[in-house]
Short mmCIF file of C-alpha atoms in Angstrom, two decimals:
data_model
loop_
_atom_site.label_atom_id
_atom_site.label_comp_id
_atom_site.label_asym_id
_atom_site.label_seq_id
_atom_site.Cartn_x
_atom_site.Cartn_y
_atom_site.Cartn_z
CA ALA A 1 -81.76 -65.22 19.54
CA GLN A 2 -80.27 -64.21 16.24
CA SER A 3 -81.68 -65.27 13.00
CA VAL A 4 -80.79 -64.83 9.22
CA THR A 5 -83.12 -64.50 6.20
CA GLN A 6 -82.00 -65.20 2.49
CA PRO A 7 -85.07 -64.52 0.66
CA ASP A 8 -84.27 -65.84 -2.62
CA ILE A 9 -83.97 -69.55 -2.86
CA HIS A 10 -82.90 -69.81 -6.33
CA ILE A 11 -81.23 -67.12 -8.69
CA THR A 12 -80.17 -67.53 -12.06
CA VAL A 13 -77.96 -65.01 -14.07
CA SER A 14 -76.10 -65.21 -17.15
CA GLU A 15 -72.23 -65.30 -17.47
CA GLY A 16 -70.64 -61.88 -17.18
CA ALA A 17 -73.82 -60.23 -15.60
CA SER A 18 -73.60 -58.77 -12.01
CA LEU A 19 -74.89 -60.61 -8.99
CA GLU A 20 -76.50 -59.54 -5.60
CA LEU A 21 -77.56 -62.14 -3.12
CA ARG A 22 -79.55 -60.72 -0.24
CA CYS A 23 -79.23 -61.15 3.40
CA ASN A 24 -80.91 -59.76 6.16
CA TYR A 25 -80.42 -60.49 9.98
CA SER A 26 -81.73 -59.98 13.21
CA TYR A 27 -79.67 -59.54 16.08
CA GLY A 28 -79.50 -57.33 19.08
CA ALA A 29 -75.76 -55.95 19.33
CA THR A 30 -73.25 -55.55 16.67
CA PRO A 31 -73.21 -58.69 14.49
CA TYR A 32 -70.61 -60.89 13.19
CA LEU A 33 -71.41 -61.46 9.52
CA PHE A 34 -70.20 -64.08 7.08
CA TRP A 35 -70.98 -65.38 3.51
CA TYR A 36 -69.95 -68.88 3.02
CA VAL A 37 -70.02 -70.87 -0.47
CA GLN A 38 -70.80 -74.57 -0.92
CA SER A 39 -69.82 -75.96 -4.48
CA PRO A 40 -71.89 -79.47 -5.00
CA GLY A 41 -70.66 -82.24 -3.02
CA GLN A 42 -68.23 -79.92 -1.05
CA GLY A 43 -67.99 -78.36 2.22
CA LEU A 44 -68.54 -74.76 2.93
CA GLN A 45 -65.75 -72.15 2.30
CA LEU A 46 -65.64 -68.76 3.54
CA LEU A 47 -65.78 -65.98 1.05
CA LEU A 48 -65.76 -63.08 3.36
CA LYS A 49 -66.61 -61.73 6.93
CA TYR A 50 -67.58 -58.65 8.71
CA PHE A 51 -66.92 -57.73 12.10
CA SER A 52 -66.51 -54.08 12.44
CA GLY A 53 -64.98 -50.99 10.59
CA ASP A 54 -65.46 -50.34 6.89
CA THR A 55 -68.83 -51.47 5.81
CA LEU A 56 -67.54 -52.68 2.54
CA VAL A 57 -65.79 -55.93 2.55
CA GLN A 58 -64.00 -57.63 0.18
CA GLY A 59 -63.57 -61.38 -0.06
CA ILE A 60 -62.00 -64.22 -2.23
CA LYS A 61 -63.05 -64.89 -5.81
CA GLY A 62 -63.95 -61.24 -6.52
CA PHE A 63 -66.84 -61.10 -4.06
CA GLU A 64 -67.68 -58.17 -1.74
CA ALA A 65 -70.30 -57.50 0.60
CA GLU A 66 -71.80 -54.20 2.32
CA PHE A 67 -73.04 -54.05 5.82
CA LYS A 68 -76.15 -51.58 6.13
CA ARG A 69 -76.92 -51.37 9.94
CA SER A 70 -79.99 -49.16 8.97
CA GLN A 71 -81.43 -52.20 6.74
CA SER A 72 -80.12 -54.89 8.65
CA SER A 73 -78.56 -56.48 5.79
CA PHE A 74 -75.43 -57.72 4.52
CA ASN A 75 -75.79 -58.38 0.59
CA LEU A 76 -73.37 -60.16 -1.26
CA ARG A 77 -72.23 -58.87 -4.71
CA LYS A 78 -69.91 -59.64 -7.60
CA PRO A 79 -69.82 -57.42 -10.76
CA SER A 80 -69.05 -60.04 -13.30
CA VAL A 81 -70.46 -63.77 -12.61
CA HIS A 82 -68.26 -66.58 -13.95
CA TRP A 83 -69.85 -70.16 -14.63
CA SER A 84 -67.62 -71.54 -11.80
CA ASP A 85 -69.56 -69.24 -9.22
CA ALA A 86 -72.43 -71.74 -9.73
CA ALA A 87 -73.16 -72.91 -6.06
CA GLU A 88 -75.02 -72.49 -3.08
CA TYR A 89 -74.42 -69.62 -0.74
CA PHE A 90 -75.14 -69.10 2.71
CA CYS A 91 -75.02 -65.85 4.90
CA ALA A 92 -74.66 -66.40 8.69
CA VAL A 93 -74.60 -64.37 11.81
CA GLY A 94 -72.25 -65.10 14.58
CA ALA A 95 -72.99 -64.49 18.38
CA ARG A 96 -71.34 -64.92 21.54
CA LYS A 97 -73.20 -67.14 24.10
CA SER A 98 -72.25 -67.55 27.88
CA SER A 99 -70.14 -70.89 26.70
CA GLY A 100 -69.11 -71.26 23.24
CA ASP A 101 -69.77 -69.45 19.95
CA LYS A 102 -72.21 -70.40 17.54
CA LEU A 103 -73.03 -69.39 13.80
CA THR A 104 -76.42 -68.99 12.72
CA PHE A 105 -76.91 -69.87 8.94
CA GLY A 106 -79.58 -68.79 6.48
CA THR A 107 -81.16 -71.26 4.44
CA GLY A 108 -79.16 -70.69 1.38
CA THR A 109 -79.46 -69.29 -2.21
CA ARG A 110 -78.73 -71.59 -5.00
CA LEU A 111 -76.88 -69.75 -8.02
CA ALA A 112 -77.12 -71.10 -11.43
CA VAL A 113 -75.23 -69.57 -14.31
CA ARG A 114 -76.31 -69.44 -17.69
CA PRO A 115 -73.49 -69.76 -20.30
CA ASN B 1 -51.97 -80.45 6.32
CA ALA B 2 -55.31 -82.32 5.47
CA GLY B 3 -57.71 -79.76 7.31
CA VAL B 4 -60.79 -81.20 8.43
CA THR B 5 -61.60 -84.71 7.43
CA GLN B 6 -64.75 -86.68 7.59
CA THR B 7 -65.47 -90.34 7.13
CA PRO B 8 -67.48 -92.01 6.07
CA LYS B 9 -68.55 -89.88 2.89
CA PHE B 10 -71.60 -92.08 2.50
CA GLN B 11 -73.55 -94.16 4.89
CA VAL B 12 -76.91 -96.12 4.91
CA LEU B 13 -78.41 -97.41 7.98
CA LYS B 14 -81.64 -99.11 9.11
CA THR B 15 -83.87 -97.59 11.68
CA GLY B 16 -82.54 -98.16 15.25
CA GLN B 17 -78.96 -99.10 14.13
CA SER B 18 -75.94 -97.02 15.85
CA MET B 19 -72.83 -95.64 14.11
CA THR B 20 -70.16 -93.13 14.70
CA LEU B 21 -69.28 -90.12 12.39
CA GLN B 22 -65.54 -89.49 12.53
CA CYS B 23 -64.21 -85.83 12.42
CA ALA B 24 -60.38 -84.96 12.44
CA GLN B 25 -58.56 -81.88 12.10
CA ASP B 26 -54.72 -81.28 11.86
CA MET B 27 -54.59 -77.59 12.56
CA ASN B 28 -54.53 -77.82 16.28
CA HIS B 29 -57.86 -75.99 16.60
CA GLU B 30 -59.37 -75.63 19.68
CA TYR B 31 -63.21 -75.27 18.80
CA MET B 32 -64.92 -77.93 16.74
CA SER B 33 -68.50 -78.47 16.17
CA TRP B 34 -71.22 -80.56 14.00
CA TYR B 35 -73.89 -79.46 11.83
CA ARG B 36 -76.51 -80.88 10.10
CA GLN B 37 -77.77 -79.57 6.55
CA ASP B 38 -81.52 -80.20 5.38
CA PRO B 39 -83.01 -79.01 2.43
CA GLY B 40 -84.49 -75.46 3.09
CA MET B 41 -83.15 -75.29 6.36
CA GLY B 42 -79.62 -74.38 6.28
CA LEU B 43 -77.08 -75.68 8.97
CA ARG B 44 -78.00 -76.19 12.22
CA LEU B 45 -75.68 -76.80 15.09
CA ILE B 46 -75.82 -80.36 17.06
CA HIS B 47 -73.14 -80.17 19.37
CA TYR B 48 -69.67 -78.27 19.63
CA SER B 49 -66.59 -78.44 21.69
CA VAL B 50 -64.32 -75.42 23.21
CA GLY B 51 -61.28 -77.74 23.92
CA ALA B 52 -60.46 -81.48 24.76
CA GLY B 53 -62.80 -82.90 27.43
CA ILE B 54 -65.44 -80.03 27.02
CA THR B 55 -68.59 -80.27 24.88
CA ASP B 56 -72.04 -78.53 24.82
CA GLN B 57 -75.26 -78.96 23.05
CA GLY B 58 -76.32 -76.94 19.85
CA GLU B 59 -79.72 -76.34 18.71
CA VAL B 60 -80.63 -79.79 17.54
CA PRO B 61 -78.79 -82.23 19.84
CA ASN B 62 -81.25 -85.16 20.60
CA GLY B 63 -80.61 -88.35 19.36
CA TYR B 64 -76.45 -87.49 19.10
CA ASN B 65 -73.83 -87.81 21.29
CA VAL B 66 -70.24 -86.40 21.37
CA SER B 67 -67.00 -86.62 23.15
CA ARG B 68 -63.51 -84.92 22.64
CA SER B 69 -61.03 -86.83 24.13
CA THR B 70 -58.06 -85.37 22.11
CA THR B 71 -57.56 -82.08 20.35
CA GLU B 72 -57.61 -83.41 17.02
CA ASP B 73 -60.96 -86.05 16.97
CA PHE B 74 -64.69 -85.05 17.53
CA PRO B 75 -66.70 -88.04 16.73
CA LEU B 76 -70.44 -87.71 16.66
CA ARG B 77 -72.41 -90.86 17.84
CA LEU B 78 -75.87 -91.99 16.41
CA LEU B 79 -77.16 -94.02 19.40
CA SER B 80 -80.35 -95.37 17.62
CA ALA B 81 -80.74 -94.08 14.13
CA ALA B 82 -84.06 -92.60 12.86
CA PRO B 83 -85.32 -91.73 9.54
CA SER B 84 -85.51 -88.02 10.70
CA GLN B 85 -81.59 -88.13 10.94
CA THR B 86 -81.39 -88.55 7.32
CA SER B 87 -79.27 -85.51 6.47
CA VAL B 88 -75.83 -84.17 5.57
CA TYR B 89 -73.42 -83.88 8.39
CA PHE B 90 -70.60 -81.26 8.48
CA CYS B 91 -67.86 -80.88 10.89
CA ALA B 92 -66.07 -77.75 11.30
CA SER B 93 -63.20 -76.32 13.37
CA SER B 94 -61.67 -72.98 14.14
CA TYR B 95 -58.54 -72.00 16.15
CA ARG B 96 -60.53 -70.50 19.00
CA ASP B 97 -63.90 -70.45 20.62
CA SER B 98 -64.72 -67.11 18.65
CA PRO B 99 -66.76 -66.13 15.66
CA ALA B 100 -63.79 -63.99 14.81
CA ASP B 101 -61.92 -67.21 13.81
CA THR B 102 -62.52 -68.72 10.28
CA GLN B 103 -64.55 -71.83 10.54
CA TYR B 104 -63.02 -74.62 8.30
CA PHE B 105 -65.45 -77.20 7.33
CA GLY B 106 -64.99 -80.88 6.26
CA PRO B 107 -66.53 -82.41 2.90
CA GLY B 108 -69.47 -83.74 4.76
CA THR B 109 -71.07 -87.14 5.33
CA ARG B 110 -74.26 -88.10 3.37
CA LEU B 111 -76.45 -90.23 5.79
CA THR B 112 -79.68 -92.32 4.84
CA VAL B 113 -81.64 -93.90 7.53
CA LEU B 114 -84.25 -96.33 6.06
#
């Protein structure tokens, strides 16, 4: 079965600083990988996804992520954080079962932004 | 186009009570699912449906029932609520039964069981 690890529970960065959120996965085949963002009191919104091809994926809100097969990682990056980026971020791996598909989510990283 | 809607937003139950969490989508999506979100555990899949009349269990199905009589609606029933079911519940949908399709999440229902 697939699994996802987000080793950082909380991260605080200053506004304007760069950001990298870590995600490691375990899956026996080529993974489908996702990053979602959850603002307070809201549902989850897809930031970006990787299925195949170019290992650097661009998403919404200026985020990008890089798939590194050798490290089983899919880290999320942003060059300059804005106060509105404060939220919880979830990495997820998608797999095909015999019937139906499911996403396995990491436990999330809560991002705080200092003014 | 409202996307995925969930009602109620908040609910408090006593142990043993039953209730139904409502979920509806207006995007003609085939795939719908229910997750629960607990602190430090991320989102865990409860049940999912790949089309009207078809449902299956996810990772944590015990204590919950679902049905899918229409494409639009996917209610989640708690038969006899327990404190362990205190959680935030999210409904999600996607066009097809495939991880290639973006899943759209509702705003969630915060449930407390006393």
